[in-house]
PDB file of C-alpha atoms and ligand atoms in Angstrom:
ATOM      1  CA  UNK A  22      17.337  13.175 -10.110  1.00 76.00           C
ATOM      2  CA  UNK A  23      17.569   9.308 -11.500  1.00 95.00           C
ATOM      3  CA  UNK A  24      15.183   7.113  -9.688  1.00 98.00           C
ATOM      4  CA  UNK A  25      16.588   3.841  -8.215  1.00 98.00           C
ATOM      5  CA  UNK A  26      15.211   0.408  -9.026  1.00 98.00           C
ATOM      6  CA  UNK A  27      16.167  -2.446  -7.253  1.00 99.00           C
ATOM      7  CA  UNK A  28      16.321  -5.888  -9.402  1.00 98.00           C
ATOM      8  CA  UNK A  29      15.680  -8.833  -7.238  1.00 98.00           C
ATOM      9  CA  UNK A  30      16.964 -11.707  -9.494  1.00 98.00           C
ATOM     10  CA  UNK A  31      18.046 -12.601 -12.889  1.00 96.00           C
ATOM     11  CA  UNK A  32      16.035 -10.969 -15.985  1.00 98.00           C
ATOM     12  CA  UNK A  33      16.146 -13.283 -19.216  1.00 97.00           C
ATOM     13  CA  UNK A  34      16.322 -11.126 -22.298  1.00 97.00           C
ATOM     14  CA  UNK A  35      16.913  -7.521 -22.458  1.00 97.00           C
ATOM     15  CA  UNK A  36      14.834  -6.285 -19.340  1.00 98.00           C
ATOM     16  CA  UNK A  37      17.952  -5.054 -17.386  1.00 98.00           C
ATOM     17  CA  UNK A  38      19.028  -2.766 -20.146  1.00 98.00           C
ATOM     18  CA  UNK A  39      15.731  -1.255 -20.646  1.00 97.00           C
ATOM     19  CA  UNK A  40      15.596  -0.369 -17.168  1.00 98.00           C
ATOM     20  CA  UNK A  41      19.387   0.870 -16.898  1.00 98.00           C
ATOM     21  CA  UNK A  42      18.364   3.222 -19.913  1.00 97.00           C
ATOM     22  CA  UNK A  43      16.291   5.016 -17.240  1.00 97.00           C
ATOM     23  CA  UNK A  44      17.199   4.234 -13.904  1.00 98.00           C
ATOM     24  CA  UNK A  45      19.908   3.528 -11.520  1.00 98.00           C
ATOM     25  CA  UNK A  46      19.780  -0.149 -11.519  1.00 98.00           C
ATOM     26  CA  UNK A  47      20.742  -2.169  -8.026  1.00 98.00           C
ATOM     27  CA  UNK A  48      20.785  -5.627  -8.275  1.00 98.00           C
ATOM     28  CA  UNK A  49      20.902  -8.235  -5.736  1.00 98.00           C
ATOM     29  CA  UNK A  50      19.930 -11.699  -4.910  1.00 98.00           C
ATOM     30  CA  UNK A  51      16.258 -11.233  -2.959  1.00 98.00           C
ATOM     31  CA  UNK A  52      14.855  -8.512  -0.993  1.00 98.00           C
ATOM     32  CA  UNK A  53      16.535 -10.189   1.947  1.00 98.00           C
ATOM     33  CA  UNK A  54      19.958  -9.185   0.217  1.00 98.00           C
ATOM     34  CA  UNK A  55      22.223  -6.516   1.802  1.00 98.00           C
ATOM     35  CA  UNK A  56      22.204  -4.629  -1.578  1.00 98.00           C
ATOM     36  CA  UNK A  57      18.587  -4.020  -1.164  1.00 98.00           C
ATOM     37  CA  UNK A  58      19.072  -2.991   2.392  1.00 98.00           C
ATOM     38  CA  UNK A  59      21.460  -0.586   1.320  1.00 98.00           C
ATOM     39  CA  UNK A  60      19.529   0.766  -1.323  1.00 98.00           C
ATOM     40  CA  UNK A  61      15.965   0.731   0.187  1.00 98.00           C
ATOM     41  CA  UNK A  62      15.715   4.323   1.625  1.00 98.00           C
ATOM     42  CA  UNK A  63      15.938   5.522  -2.115  1.00 98.00           C
ATOM     43  CA  UNK A  64      14.217   2.797  -4.036  1.00 98.00           C
ATOM     44  CA  UNK A  65      11.336   3.728  -6.198  1.00 98.00           C
ATOM     45  CA  UNK A  66      10.682   0.469  -7.905  1.00 98.00           C
ATOM     46  CA  UNK A  67      11.343  -3.064  -7.282  1.00 99.00           C
ATOM     47  CA  UNK A  68      11.220  -6.048 -10.044  1.00 98.00           C
ATOM     48  CA  UNK A  69      10.536  -8.802  -7.536  1.00 98.00           C
ATOM     49  CA  UNK A  70      10.738 -12.458  -7.772  1.00 98.00           C
ATOM     50  CA  UNK A  71       7.801 -14.998  -6.655  1.00 98.00           C
ATOM     51  CA  UNK A  72      10.584 -15.800  -3.931  1.00 98.00           C
ATOM     52  CA  UNK A  73      10.371 -12.302  -2.217  1.00 98.00           C
ATOM     53  CA  UNK A  74       8.254 -11.829   0.622  1.00 98.00           C
ATOM     54  CA  UNK A  75       6.902  -8.408   0.332  1.00 98.00           C
ATOM     55  CA  UNK A  76       5.041  -7.208   3.195  1.00 98.00           C
ATOM     56  CA  UNK A  77       4.556  -4.310   5.500  1.00 98.00           C
ATOM     57  CA  UNK A  78       8.027  -4.421   7.335  1.00 98.00           C
ATOM     58  CA  UNK A  79      10.091  -4.769   4.170  1.00 98.00           C
ATOM     59  CA  UNK A  80       7.682  -1.717   2.824  1.00 98.00           C
ATOM     60  CA  UNK A  81       8.522   0.640   5.712  1.00 98.00           C
ATOM     61  CA  UNK A  82      11.964   0.304   4.858  1.00 98.00           C
ATOM     62  CA  UNK A  83      11.498   1.882   1.565  1.00 98.00           C
ATOM     63  CA  UNK A  84       9.530   5.114   1.988  1.00 98.00           C
ATOM     64  CA  UNK A  85       9.886   6.306  -1.446  1.00 98.00           C
ATOM     65  CA  UNK A  86       8.762   2.789  -3.047  1.00 98.00           C
ATOM     66  CA  UNK A  87       5.947   3.635  -5.845  1.00 98.00           C
ATOM     67  CA  UNK A  88       5.839  -0.117  -7.635  1.00 98.00           C
ATOM     68  CA  UNK A  89       6.497  -3.369  -6.908  1.00 98.00           C
ATOM     69  CA  UNK A  90       6.703  -5.389 -10.586  1.00 98.00           C
ATOM     70  CA  UNK A  91       6.427  -9.172  -9.767  1.00 98.00           C
ATOM     71  CA  UNK A  92       8.076 -11.314 -12.282  1.00 98.00           C
ATOM     72  CA  UNK A  93       5.033 -14.004 -11.761  1.00 98.00           C
ATOM     73  CA  UNK A  94       1.154 -14.027 -12.121  1.00 98.00           C
ATOM     74  CA  UNK A  95       0.900 -15.296  -8.867  1.00 98.00           C
ATOM     75  CA  UNK A  96       1.069 -12.393  -6.363  1.00 98.00           C
ATOM     76  CA  UNK A  97       0.598 -14.239  -3.162  1.00 98.00           C
ATOM     77  CA  UNK A  98       3.989 -13.402  -2.101  1.00 98.00           C
ATOM     78  CA  UNK A  99       2.697  -9.870  -1.843  1.00 98.00           C
ATOM     79  CA  UNK A 100       0.916  -8.219   0.930  1.00 98.00           C
ATOM     80  CA  UNK A 101      -1.465  -6.190  -1.267  1.00 98.00           C
ATOM     81  CA  UNK A 102      -3.393  -4.711   1.198  1.00 98.00           C
ATOM     82  CA  UNK A 103      -0.070  -3.471   2.712  1.00 98.00           C
ATOM     83  CA  UNK A 104       0.916  -1.887  -0.440  1.00 98.00           C
ATOM     84  CA  UNK A 105      -2.399  -0.511  -1.160  1.00 98.00           C
ATOM     85  CA  UNK A 106      -2.258   1.291   2.416  1.00 98.00           C
ATOM     86  CA  UNK A 107       1.289   2.851   1.488  1.00 98.00           C
ATOM     87  CA  UNK A 108       0.393   4.051  -2.000  1.00 98.00           C
ATOM     88  CA  UNK A 109       2.712   1.127  -3.482  1.00 98.00           C
ATOM     89  CA  UNK A 110       1.370  -0.150  -6.864  1.00 98.00           C
ATOM     90  CA  UNK A 111       1.714  -3.666  -7.605  1.00 98.00           C
ATOM     91  CA  UNK A 112       1.835  -5.479 -11.235  1.00 98.00           C
ATOM     92  CA  UNK A 113       2.032  -9.029 -12.171  1.00 98.00           C
ATOM     93  CA  UNK A 114       2.806 -10.828 -15.682  1.00 98.00           C
ATOM     94  CA  UNK A 115      -0.661 -12.432 -16.945  1.00 97.00           C
ATOM     95  CA  UNK A 116      -0.980 -13.632 -20.619  1.00 97.00           C
ATOM     96  CA  UNK A 117       2.431 -13.958 -21.536  1.00 98.00           C
ATOM     97  CA  UNK A 118       2.724 -17.231 -19.419  1.00 98.00           C
ATOM     98  CA  UNK A 119      -0.668 -18.430 -20.126  1.00 98.00           C
ATOM     99  CA  UNK A 120       0.519 -20.994 -23.065  1.00 98.00           C
ATOM    100  CA  UNK A 121       3.608 -21.877 -21.179  1.00 98.00           C
ATOM    101  CA  UNK A 122       1.868 -23.067 -18.112  1.00 98.00           C
ATOM    102  CA  UNK A 123      -0.821 -24.862 -19.913  1.00 98.00           C
ATOM    103  CA  UNK A 124       1.713 -26.825 -21.588  1.00 98.00           C
ATOM    104  CA  UNK A 125       3.645 -27.809 -18.524  1.00 98.00           C
ATOM    105  CA  UNK A 126       0.126 -28.920 -17.064  1.00 98.00           C
ATOM    106  CA  UNK A 127      -0.657 -31.100 -19.887  1.00 98.00           C
ATOM    107  CA  UNK A 128       3.094 -32.605 -19.859  1.00 98.00           C
ATOM    108  CA  UNK A 129       2.449 -33.160 -16.005  1.00 98.00           C
ATOM    109  CA  UNK A 130      -0.502 -34.945 -16.690  1.00 98.00           C
ATOM    110  CA  UNK A 131       0.558 -37.094 -19.470  1.00 98.00           C
ATOM    111  CA  UNK A 132       3.923 -37.913 -17.622  1.00 98.00           C
ATOM    112  CA  UNK A 133       1.832 -38.965 -14.400  1.00 98.00           C
ATOM    113  CA  UNK A 134      -0.743 -40.970 -16.076  1.00 98.00           C
ATOM    114  CA  UNK A 135       1.510 -42.780 -18.292  1.00 98.00           C
ATOM    115  CA  UNK A 136       4.448 -42.966 -15.698  1.00 98.00           C
ATOM    116  CA  UNK A 137       7.089 -41.171 -17.972  1.00 98.00           C
ATOM    117  CA  UNK A 138       9.639 -40.177 -15.406  1.00 98.00           C
ATOM    118  CA  UNK A 139       9.150 -43.308 -13.505  1.00 97.00           C
ATOM    119  CA  UNK A 140       9.755 -45.379 -16.668  1.00 98.00           C
ATOM    120  CA  UNK A 141      12.910 -43.384 -17.286  1.00 98.00           C
ATOM    121  CA  UNK A 142      14.302 -44.228 -13.812  1.00 97.00           C
ATOM    122  CA  UNK A 143      13.054 -47.896 -14.373  1.00 97.00           C
ATOM    123  CA  UNK A 144      15.530 -47.784 -17.354  1.00 98.00           C
ATOM    124  CA  UNK A 145      18.506 -46.122 -15.634  1.00 98.00           C
ATOM    125  CA  UNK A 146      18.164 -48.352 -12.741  1.00 98.00           C
ATOM    126  CA  UNK A 147      18.626 -51.484 -14.918  1.00 98.00           C
ATOM    127  CA  UNK A 148      14.998 -52.533 -14.081  1.00 96.00           C
ATOM    128  CA  UNK A 149      13.810 -53.054 -17.273  1.00 97.00           C
ATOM    129  CA  UNK A 150      14.071 -56.793 -18.296  1.00 96.00           C
ATOM    130  CA  UNK A 151      11.821 -57.008 -21.471  1.00 97.00           C
ATOM    131  CA  UNK A 152       8.505 -56.033 -22.882  1.00 97.00           C
ATOM    132  CA  UNK A 153       5.494 -57.673 -21.012  1.00 97.00           C
ATOM    133  CA  UNK A 154       1.876 -57.155 -21.326  1.00 97.00           C
ATOM    134  CA  UNK A 155       1.169 -56.004 -17.908  1.00 97.00           C
ATOM    135  CA  UNK A 156       4.126 -53.658 -17.177  1.00 97.00           C
ATOM    136  CA  UNK A 157       3.934 -50.106 -15.898  1.00 97.00           C
ATOM    137  CA  UNK A 158       0.155 -49.796 -16.848  1.00 97.00           C
ATOM    138  CA  UNK A 159      -1.299 -46.726 -15.726  1.00 96.00           C
ATOM    139  CA  UNK A 160      -4.805 -44.982 -16.531  1.00 97.00           C
ATOM    140  CA  UNK A 161      -5.687 -43.869 -20.049  1.00 98.00           C
ATOM    141  CA  UNK A 162      -5.057 -40.006 -21.171  1.00 98.00           C
ATOM    142  CA  UNK A 163      -7.250 -39.971 -24.374  1.00 98.00           C
ATOM    143  CA  UNK A 164     -10.922 -39.292 -23.945  1.00 98.00           C
ATOM    144  CA  UNK A 165     -10.515 -38.805 -20.100  1.00 98.00           C
ATOM    145  CA  UNK A 166     -12.651 -36.454 -17.908  1.00 98.00           C
ATOM    146  CA  UNK A 167     -10.551 -33.401 -17.165  1.00 98.00           C
ATOM    147  CA  UNK A 168     -11.661 -31.313 -14.254  1.00 99.00           C
ATOM    148  CA  UNK A 169     -10.143 -27.901 -13.925  1.00 98.00           C
ATOM    149  CA  UNK A 170     -10.076 -26.050 -10.649  1.00 98.00           C
ATOM    150  CA  UNK A 171     -10.057 -22.396 -11.919  1.00 98.00           C
ATOM    151  CA  UNK A 172     -11.103 -21.538 -15.349  1.00 98.00           C
ATOM    152  CA  UNK A 173      -8.985 -18.406 -15.975  1.00 97.00           C
ATOM    153  CA  UNK A 174      -6.756 -17.750 -18.850  1.00 97.00           C
ATOM    154  CA  UNK A 175      -4.726 -20.958 -18.006  1.00 98.00           C
ATOM    155  CA  UNK A 176      -7.268 -23.183 -17.139  1.00 98.00           C
ATOM    156  CA  UNK A 177      -8.998 -22.388 -20.680  1.00 98.00           C
ATOM    157  CA  UNK A 178      -5.546 -22.810 -22.117  1.00 98.00           C
ATOM    158  CA  UNK A 179      -5.395 -26.390 -20.767  1.00 98.00           C
ATOM    159  CA  UNK A 180      -8.972 -26.702 -21.894  1.00 98.00           C
ATOM    160  CA  UNK A 181      -8.048 -26.171 -25.524  1.00 98.00           C
ATOM    161  CA  UNK A 182      -5.400 -28.739 -25.376  1.00 98.00           C
ATOM    162  CA  UNK A 183      -7.867 -30.842 -24.099  1.00 98.00           C
ATOM    163  CA  UNK A 184     -10.029 -31.144 -27.073  1.00 96.00           C
ATOM    164  CA  UNK A 185      -7.281 -32.525 -29.059  1.00 97.00           C
ATOM    165  CA  UNK A 186      -7.045 -35.474 -26.453  1.00 98.00           C
ATOM    166  CA  UNK A 187     -10.597 -36.207 -26.866  1.00 98.00           C
ATOM    167  CA  UNK A 188     -11.324 -35.371 -23.232  1.00 98.00           C
ATOM    168  CA  UNK A 189     -14.437 -34.152 -21.455  1.00 98.00           C
ATOM    169  CA  UNK A 190     -13.610 -31.209 -19.478  1.00 98.00           C
ATOM    170  CA  UNK A 191     -15.387 -29.801 -16.533  1.00 98.00           C
ATOM    171  CA  UNK A 192     -14.336 -26.595 -14.561  1.00 98.00           C
ATOM    172  CA  UNK A 193     -15.410 -25.330 -11.358  1.00 98.00           C
ATOM    173  CA  UNK A 194     -15.043 -21.582 -10.054  1.00 96.00           C
ATOM    174  CA  UNK A 195     -17.032 -19.135  -8.388  1.00 93.00           C
ATOM    175  CA  UNK A 196     -18.765 -17.794 -11.541  1.00 93.00           C
ATOM    176  CA  UNK A 197     -19.948 -19.666 -14.419  1.00 97.00           C
ATOM    177  CA  UNK A 198     -18.570 -18.465 -17.922  1.00 96.00           C
ATOM    178  CA  UNK A 199     -20.912 -17.817 -20.429  1.00 96.00           C
ATOM    179  CA  UNK A 200     -22.444 -20.084 -22.497  1.00 96.00           C
ATOM    180  CA  UNK A 201     -21.165 -19.696 -25.938  1.00 97.00           C
ATOM    181  CA  UNK A 202     -17.490 -19.294 -24.414  1.00 96.00           C
ATOM    182  CA  UNK A 203     -18.188 -22.836 -22.682  1.00 97.00           C
ATOM    183  CA  UNK A 204     -19.277 -24.260 -26.044  1.00 96.00           C
ATOM    184  CA  UNK A 205     -15.891 -22.901 -28.066  1.00 95.00           C
ATOM    185  CA  UNK A 206     -13.734 -24.417 -25.403  1.00 96.00           C
ATOM    186  CA  UNK A 207     -15.954 -27.710 -25.126  1.00 96.00           C
ATOM    187  CA  UNK A 208     -16.097 -27.470 -21.175  1.00 98.00           C
ATOM    188  CA  UNK A 209     -18.850 -28.093 -18.687  1.00 98.00           C
ATOM    189  CA  UNK A 210     -19.539 -25.935 -15.621  1.00 98.00           C
ATOM    190  CA  UNK A 211     -19.535 -28.148 -12.352  1.00 98.00           C
ATOM    191  CA  UNK A 212     -21.143 -26.286  -9.566  1.00 96.00           C
ATOM    192  CA  UNK A 213     -19.037 -27.798  -6.710  1.00 97.00           C
ATOM    193  CA  UNK A 214     -15.390 -28.739  -6.118  1.00 98.00           C
ATOM    194  CA  UNK A 215     -16.841 -32.144  -4.769  1.00 98.00           C
ATOM    195  CA  UNK A 216     -18.840 -32.904  -7.741  1.00 98.00           C
ATOM    196  CA  UNK A 217     -15.658 -31.925 -10.088  1.00 98.00           C
ATOM    197  CA  UNK A 218     -13.599 -34.585  -8.025  1.00 98.00           C
ATOM    198  CA  UNK A 219     -16.049 -37.105  -7.807  1.00 98.00           C
ATOM    199  CA  UNK A 220     -16.506 -37.136 -11.604  1.00 98.00           C
ATOM    200  CA  UNK A 221     -12.930 -36.598 -13.106  1.00 98.00           C
ATOM    201  CA  UNK A 222     -10.221 -38.761 -14.383  1.00 98.00           C
ATOM    202  CA  UNK A 223      -7.856 -36.413 -13.861  1.00 99.00           C
ATOM    203  CA  UNK A 224      -8.148 -32.839 -11.919  1.00 99.00           C
ATOM    204  CA  UNK A 225      -5.933 -29.988 -12.653  1.00 99.00           C
ATOM    205  CA  UNK A 226      -5.420 -27.141 -10.452  1.00 98.00           C
ATOM    206  CA  UNK A 227      -5.710 -23.402 -11.656  1.00 98.00           C
ATOM    207  CA  UNK A 228      -6.439 -21.308  -9.221  1.00 98.00           C
ATOM    208  CA  UNK A 229      -4.425 -18.610  -7.220  1.00 97.00           C
ATOM    209  CA  UNK A 230      -3.288 -19.118  -3.660  1.00 98.00           C
ATOM    210  CA  UNK A 231      -5.441 -17.116  -1.231  1.00 97.00           C
ATOM    211  CA  UNK A 232      -6.660 -17.770   2.266  1.00 97.00           C
ATOM    212  CA  UNK A 233      -9.800 -19.657   0.595  1.00 97.00           C
ATOM    213  CA  UNK A 234      -7.699 -21.987  -1.347  1.00 98.00           C
ATOM    214  CA  UNK A 235      -4.952 -22.793   1.219  1.00 98.00           C
ATOM    215  CA  UNK A 236      -5.238 -26.544   1.465  1.00 98.00           C
ATOM    216  CA  UNK A 237      -7.950 -26.524  -0.529  1.00 98.00           C
ATOM    217  CA  UNK A 238      -6.957 -30.180  -1.345  1.00 98.00           C
ATOM    218  CA  UNK A 239      -6.544 -31.664   2.202  1.00 98.00           C
ATOM    219  CA  UNK A 240      -7.198 -35.202   3.292  1.00 98.00           C
ATOM    220  CA  UNK A 241     -10.774 -34.896   3.097  1.00 98.00           C
ATOM    221  CA  UNK A 242     -11.019 -33.413  -0.364  1.00 98.00           C
ATOM    222  CA  UNK A 243      -8.424 -35.950  -1.670  1.00 98.00           C
ATOM    223  CA  UNK A 244     -10.695 -38.776  -0.370  1.00 98.00           C
ATOM    224  CA  UNK A 245     -13.363 -37.430  -2.709  1.00 98.00           C
ATOM    225  CA  UNK A 246     -11.466 -38.012  -5.958  1.00 98.00           C
ATOM    226  CA  UNK A 247     -11.994 -40.798  -7.966  1.00 98.00           C
ATOM    227  CA  UNK A 248     -10.025 -44.339  -7.619  1.00 98.00           C
ATOM    228  CA  UNK A 249      -7.063 -44.311 -10.230  1.00 98.00           C
ATOM    229  CA  UNK A 250      -7.400 -40.629 -10.815  1.00 98.00           C
ATOM    230  CA  UNK A 251      -4.486 -38.099 -11.426  1.00 98.00           C
ATOM    231  CA  UNK A 252      -3.870 -34.986  -9.684  1.00 99.00           C
ATOM    232  CA  UNK A 253      -1.925 -32.107 -11.495  1.00 99.00           C
ATOM    233  CA  UNK A 254      -0.589 -28.786  -9.838  1.00 99.00           C
ATOM    234  CA  UNK A 255       1.077 -26.099 -11.777  1.00 98.00           C
ATOM    235  CA  UNK A 256      -0.122 -23.262  -9.442  1.00 98.00           C
ATOM    236  CA  UNK A 257       0.892 -22.829  -6.090  1.00 98.00           C
ATOM    237  CA  UNK A 258       2.005 -25.748  -3.632  1.00 98.00           C
ATOM    238  CA  UNK A 259       0.018 -24.769  -0.543  1.00 98.00           C
ATOM    239  CA  UNK A 260      -3.048 -25.276  -2.190  1.00 98.00           C
ATOM    240  CA  UNK A 261      -2.600 -28.998  -1.677  1.00 98.00           C
ATOM    241  CA  UNK A 262      -1.513 -30.472   2.006  1.00 98.00           C
ATOM    242  CA  UNK A 263       1.412 -32.220   0.717  1.00 98.00           C
ATOM    243  CA  UNK A 264       1.344 -34.848   3.697  1.00 98.00           C
ATOM    244  CA  UNK A 265      -2.152 -35.745   2.722  1.00 98.00           C
ATOM    245  CA  UNK A 266      -1.165 -35.982  -0.855  1.00 98.00           C
ATOM    246  CA  UNK A 267       1.587 -38.540  -0.273  1.00 98.00           C
ATOM    247  CA  UNK A 268      -1.172 -40.630   1.644  1.00 98.00           C
ATOM    248  CA  UNK A 269      -3.460 -40.515  -1.363  1.00 98.00           C
ATOM    249  CA  UNK A 270      -0.764 -41.713  -3.602  1.00 98.00           C
ATOM    250  CA  UNK A 271       0.227 -44.394  -1.537  1.00 98.00           C
ATOM    251  CA  UNK A 272      -3.148 -45.846  -0.394  1.00 98.00           C
ATOM    252  CA  UNK A 273      -5.509 -44.105  -3.168  1.00 97.00           C
ATOM    253  CA  UNK A 274      -7.312 -42.996  -4.299  1.00 98.00           C
ATOM    254  CA  UNK A 275      -4.743 -41.452  -6.493  1.00 98.00           C
ATOM    255  CA  UNK A 276      -2.863 -43.168  -9.097  1.00 98.00           C
ATOM    256  CA  UNK A 277      -0.471 -40.395  -9.757  1.00 98.00           C
ATOM    257  CA  UNK A 278       0.368 -36.794  -9.480  1.00 98.00           C
ATOM    258  CA  UNK A 279       2.110 -34.207 -11.566  1.00 99.00           C
ATOM    259  CA  UNK A 280       3.361 -31.348  -9.310  1.00 99.00           C
ATOM    260  CA  UNK A 281       5.407 -28.013 -10.482  1.00 98.00           C
ATOM    261  CA  UNK A 282       4.780 -26.361  -6.984  1.00 98.00           C
ATOM    262  CA  UNK A 283       5.673 -26.994  -3.652  1.00 98.00           C
ATOM    263  CA  UNK A 284       4.430 -25.645   0.037  1.00 98.00           C
ATOM    264  CA  UNK A 285       7.935 -24.856   1.017  1.00 98.00           C
ATOM    265  CA  UNK A 286       9.897 -24.538  -2.323  1.00 98.00           C
ATOM    266  CA  UNK A 287      12.852 -25.523  -2.967  1.00 98.00           C
ATOM    267  CA  UNK A 288      12.122 -27.947  -0.240  1.00 98.00           C
ATOM    268  CA  UNK A 289       9.655 -30.901  -1.452  1.00 98.00           C
ATOM    269  CA  UNK A 290       7.735 -33.111   1.383  1.00 98.00           C
ATOM    270  CA  UNK A 291       9.923 -36.253   1.997  1.00 98.00           C
ATOM    271  CA  UNK A 292       7.167 -38.692   1.404  1.00 98.00           C
ATOM    272  CA  UNK A 293       6.570 -37.036  -1.740  1.00 98.00           C
ATOM    273  CA  UNK A 294      10.131 -37.434  -2.873  1.00 98.00           C
ATOM    274  CA  UNK A 295       9.632 -40.947  -1.934  1.00 98.00           C
ATOM    275  CA  UNK A 296       6.720 -41.947  -4.284  1.00 98.00           C
ATOM    276  CA  UNK A 297       7.266 -43.289  -7.376  1.00 97.00           C
ATOM    277  CA  UNK A 298       3.947 -41.945  -8.743  1.00 98.00           C
ATOM    278  CA  UNK A 299       4.499 -38.566  -8.460  1.00 98.00           C
ATOM    279  CA  UNK A 300       6.221 -36.825 -11.103  1.00 98.00           C
ATOM    280  CA  UNK A 301       8.272 -33.600  -9.817  1.00 98.00           C
ATOM    281  CA  UNK A 302       9.322 -30.576 -11.589  1.00 98.00           C
ATOM    282  CA  UNK A 303      11.071 -27.520 -10.288  1.00 98.00           C
ATOM    283  CA  UNK A 304       8.249 -24.779 -10.541  1.00 98.00           C
ATOM    284  CA  UNK A 305       9.146 -24.357 -14.200  1.00 98.00           C
ATOM    285  CA  UNK A 306       5.518 -23.778 -15.403  1.00 98.00           C
ATOM    286  CA  UNK A 307       6.356 -20.700 -17.276  1.00 98.00           C
ATOM    287  CA  UNK A 308      10.178 -21.575 -17.965  1.00 98.00           C
ATOM    288  CA  UNK A 309      10.104 -21.569 -21.886  1.00 98.00           C
ATOM    289  CA  UNK A 310      12.455 -18.944 -23.269  1.00 97.00           C
ATOM    290  CA  UNK A 311      10.177 -16.660 -24.695  1.00 98.00           C
ATOM    291  CA  UNK A 312       7.614 -16.552 -21.815  1.00 98.00           C
ATOM    292  CA  UNK A 313      10.406 -15.983 -19.098  1.00 98.00           C
ATOM    293  CA  UNK A 314      11.971 -13.019 -21.609  1.00 98.00           C
ATOM    294  CA  UNK A 315       8.422 -11.566 -21.956  1.00 98.00           C
ATOM    295  CA  UNK A 316       7.894 -11.797 -18.393  1.00 98.00           C
ATOM    296  CA  UNK A 317      10.853  -9.895 -17.533  1.00 98.00           C
ATOM    297  CA  UNK A 318      10.007  -7.177 -20.170  1.00 98.00           C
ATOM    298  CA  UNK A 319       6.609  -6.901 -18.890  1.00 98.00           C
ATOM    299  CA  UNK A 320       7.713  -6.242 -15.215  1.00 98.00           C
ATOM    300  CA  UNK A 321      10.519  -3.556 -16.475  1.00 98.00           C
ATOM    301  CA  UNK A 322       7.930  -2.224 -18.828  1.00 98.00           C
ATOM    302  CA  UNK A 323       5.467  -1.614 -15.828  1.00 98.00           C
ATOM    303  CA  UNK A 324       8.354   0.055 -13.797  1.00 98.00           C
ATOM    304  CA  UNK A 325       9.118   2.378 -16.475  1.00 98.00           C
ATOM    305  CA  UNK A 326       5.660   3.353 -17.188  1.00 98.00           C
ATOM    306  CA  UNK A 327       4.788   3.881 -13.471  1.00 98.00           C
ATOM    307  CA  UNK A 328       7.976   5.951 -12.748  1.00 98.00           C
ATOM    308  CA  UNK A 329       7.012   7.940 -15.582  1.00 97.00           C
ATOM    309  CA  UNK A 330       3.803   8.883 -14.096  1.00 97.00           C
ATOM    310  CA  UNK A 331       1.851   6.672 -16.631  1.00 98.00           C
ATOM    311  CA  UNK A 332      -0.527   3.889 -15.699  1.00 97.00           C
ATOM    312  CA  UNK A 333       0.875   0.485 -15.284  1.00 98.00           C
ATOM    313  CA  UNK A 334       0.374  -1.847 -18.085  1.00 98.00           C
ATOM    314  CA  UNK A 335      -0.786  -4.977 -16.121  1.00 98.00           C
ATOM    315  CA  UNK A 336      -1.846  -3.460 -12.399  1.00 98.00           C
ATOM    316  CA  UNK A 337      -3.017  -6.105  -9.938  1.00 98.00           C
ATOM    317  CA  UNK A 338      -6.390  -5.058  -8.422  1.00 85.00           C
TER     318      UNK A 338
HETATM  319  C1  GLV B  12       4.593 -18.643 -11.581  1.00 95.99           C
HETATM  320  O1  GLV B  12       4.578 -19.528 -10.678  1.00 95.99           O
HETATM  321  C2  GLV B  12       3.896 -17.461 -11.740  1.00 95.99           C
HETATM  322  O2  GLV B  12       2.915 -17.119 -11.246  1.00 95.99           O
HETATM  323  O3  GLV B  12       4.205 -16.586 -12.653  1.00 95.99           O
HETATM  324  C1  GLV B  13      -3.579 -16.553 -14.979  1.00 95.99           C
HETATM  325  O1  GLV B  13      -3.276 -15.417 -15.561  1.00 95.99           O
HETATM  326  C2  GLV B  13      -5.134 -17.122 -15.183  1.00 95.99           C
HETATM  327  O2  GLV B  13      -5.920 -16.221 -15.353  1.00 95.99           O
HETATM  328  O3  GLV B  13      -5.050 -18.238 -15.097  1.00 95.99           O
END
């Protein structure tokens, strides 16, 4: 009997064809769709989007489920304990999106500091009346002190880019990296987030969303950042308290923020929408074409492997 796989959203590239070679593929717009509900009793695999909430109630509707392949590296949309309890394997898409996400983090950093999106809006609104020396000044990017919150694959990829901009890179995470790696990446361990915030001209967030990192950047933490500094987030929106961030952008200490992720996507806090010094992008960190195709094919390959009784390629532990 052919296994049934539910594909929860559009897959760039040929991943859908790959799945169709081996399985009955049912597509629908999310696990809340009628297509999923109809197929759930027989579904063996789900190719899930980060917008899908995979919780115990959902798992209960799919008693034959063996694997959830998230088309994302972050898995905060999935109840991992509930999956483990029901023997459902979870996979993600690490590695393939590292460089694309680091590229966007760097773009947001420069865009926010140097007011690129704001300048574009000024021109289009007819607000540029001529060159003057004091117009649209911002912090200096080259040589700045960059603080990385989280030093996994993506954080390290940002550190590599920072070298070309003469930056001094500090990072904080639970465990310090080995010294030779720090040397190669030109990064210095900072033992606390408070110290990182107090000593960095820009802070970029590269940690997963967990109960411990939810609202890690609240009003208290934001107040510890340097006056005139920049905050970048390409990880998950809920790591920042958006109302507190709007305050910090309006009254200081922040000069600007570059944000690709939001607490309640696709909704953005109205006070952030109103801040000219916030550069906003619609969760496109991994959205270069080869990366999205690689994410889709990684998810598909995980489903194929698990349903053929082989180990997952990129299991979440
Ligand atoms: C995107 O946000 C991802 O986690 O891959
Ligand atoms: C993501 O894969 C990370 O380790 O930063």
